[in-house]
Amino acid sequence: MQTDAHDEPVFLGFGVPLDNYDIFRLRSQFLPLGKIGGKPSWLNPRTLPKSADLTCNVCQKPMCFLMQVSANGGSADPEHAFHRTLFLFVCRDPQCSRPNDAANLKAFRCQLPRANDFYSFDGPMDPDFEGDVEDPRALSDGPGLCRICGCQAAKKCAKCQIARYCSQSHQVIDWPAHKLQCAQAATDGKITEEEKNPRNPFVFKEFGVEIDQEYMPGNLFDGLSDDEGDDDDEENGEDDETEEEKNKRIKEFEKFVEKNKGKNVDMTKEDLDAATTEQPKDTEFEKFNRLVNLSPDQIVRYKRHGEPLRATATSQLPEEIEPCELCGAPRRFEMQLMPHLLSLIDVDAIGQSIDWASVYVYTCSASCQISNDGYAKEFVAKQDFS
Ligand SMILES: [Zn+2]
Ligand SMILES: [Zn+2]
Ligand SMILES: [Zn+2]
Ligand SMILES: [Zn+2]
């Protein structure tokens, strides 16, 4: 996807189920537009995020690959970012999923120049004609990958010295499958292809990603109370209050105080507002719903430097996004994960699973160069319906 200008449409991403024999199309060498679940198709297979960077901020255990999106800005991006992919990880433990808190999620940005060690200058290989092209990892002297999560693996099975893991917890998950072949691997020094890609319960179900433009009818937000069609928030309600409305509000407040006399209520200005202002409709939620209903299967909304689509007015998105730690440029909105993604990856059991109304990813607006063209952590925020 190539996006930069403000008048660009919003791009919507959809999950595409693939048969097992087509999953290879999502491997790194074909530079997939995106993928959900399975293991990451690393853009740079050599300089991977460290295991310590991929742990959950709540439980400190390894996170699971959630999805990746290839998103270069065409001519707007610097030469070192000819290829540009965002990677998202989430902790699988539902206990770590807390309302309006993105501590169980992480996002990384990786970029490569057009001339690089891993991909042809002329673009990605065609999976239909060059199906058995080698994984770029084989072309690099990149690190071994964990058999469970596909991330950098600094540890080896002590018995065979072949099977690799990012962590002890992943070795434990793999042991029932690996023990059948561990002795053999120790003897012949290799692991069969099948063994290299064991199906395991840790990774999410794998999908491809398709991208389409959003078409939004002009009258979509008609009838929404205070700001028809206007994207800005409705925080200007107070300024618009007429004298008459204000008097009415004060009268109601007096009634409220009268009613609550002796009940030991300590009124603040906020209480006054809460008590006397009619509970506002959640127009953010209403807008969100109308837009999502146009394409209920959307799993990603993408608009580089666009505006996030807030899911609800009951919680706020952070007003200040930390600037890029590498270059100091401001971070700006890039993409948003939608609730339908939860049902694709099978974690949408209410109240007992990972949850979000939306996950918002903000990235360095300069797409600055990363040391060794590796992976830079970006900023994630989360909103929940609660
Ligand atoms: Zn966790
Ligand atoms: Zn692992
Ligand atoms: Zn072993
Ligand atoms: Zn930067």
XYZ file of N, CA, C and O and ligand atoms in Angstrom, residues 157-163 165 171 175 178 181-183 185-186, ligand 3:
65
model
N 17.914 -26.677 22.469
C 17.625 -27.901 23.214
C 18.970 -28.496 23.648
O 19.860 -28.718 22.818
N 19.120 -28.756 24.934
C 20.408 -29.207 25.449
C 20.771 -30.595 24.934
O 21.942 -30.924 24.786
N 19.751 -31.391 24.618
C 20.009 -32.768 24.190
C 20.519 -32.842 22.764
O 21.531 -33.465 22.482
N 19.782 -32.228 21.827
C 20.168 -32.371 20.413
C 20.986 -31.185 19.918
O 21.633 -31.271 18.884
N 20.914 -30.056 20.596
C 21.626 -28.842 20.181
C 21.120 -28.328 18.830
O 21.798 -27.551 18.169
N 19.947 -28.782 18.402
C 19.433 -28.375 17.097
C 18.190 -27.498 17.254
O 18.111 -26.414 16.682
N 17.225 -28.013 17.998
C 15.973 -27.274 18.161
C 16.230 -25.981 18.935
O 16.915 -26.000 19.955
N 14.936 -22.178 20.676
C 13.819 -21.549 21.372
C 14.188 -20.150 21.843
O 15.347 -19.873 22.149
N 10.181 -23.880 24.955
C 10.734 -25.234 24.881
C 9.764 -26.224 25.534
O 9.539 -27.326 25.028
N 8.024 -29.523 23.752
C 8.629 -30.801 24.111
C 7.812 -32.024 23.690
O 8.361 -32.976 23.108
N 8.601 -32.396 20.094
C 10.018 -32.490 19.768
C 10.670 -33.763 20.318
O 11.601 -34.298 19.709
N 11.542 -36.582 18.080
C 12.595 -36.452 17.069
C 13.917 -35.960 17.628
O 14.892 -35.829 16.894
N 13.916 -35.676 18.912
C 15.115 -35.087 19.524
C 16.332 -36.000 19.355
O 17.395 -35.565 18.902
N 16.160 -37.287 19.665
C 17.291 -38.221 19.584
C 17.796 -38.313 18.147
O 19.005 -38.290 17.890
N 17.448 -36.089 15.762
C 18.099 -34.820 15.406
C 19.525 -34.786 15.958
O 20.445 -34.312 15.299
N 19.683 -35.344 17.162
C 21.013 -35.349 17.777
C 21.971 -36.197 16.950
O 23.153 -35.892 16.829
Zn 16.259 -31.723 21.132
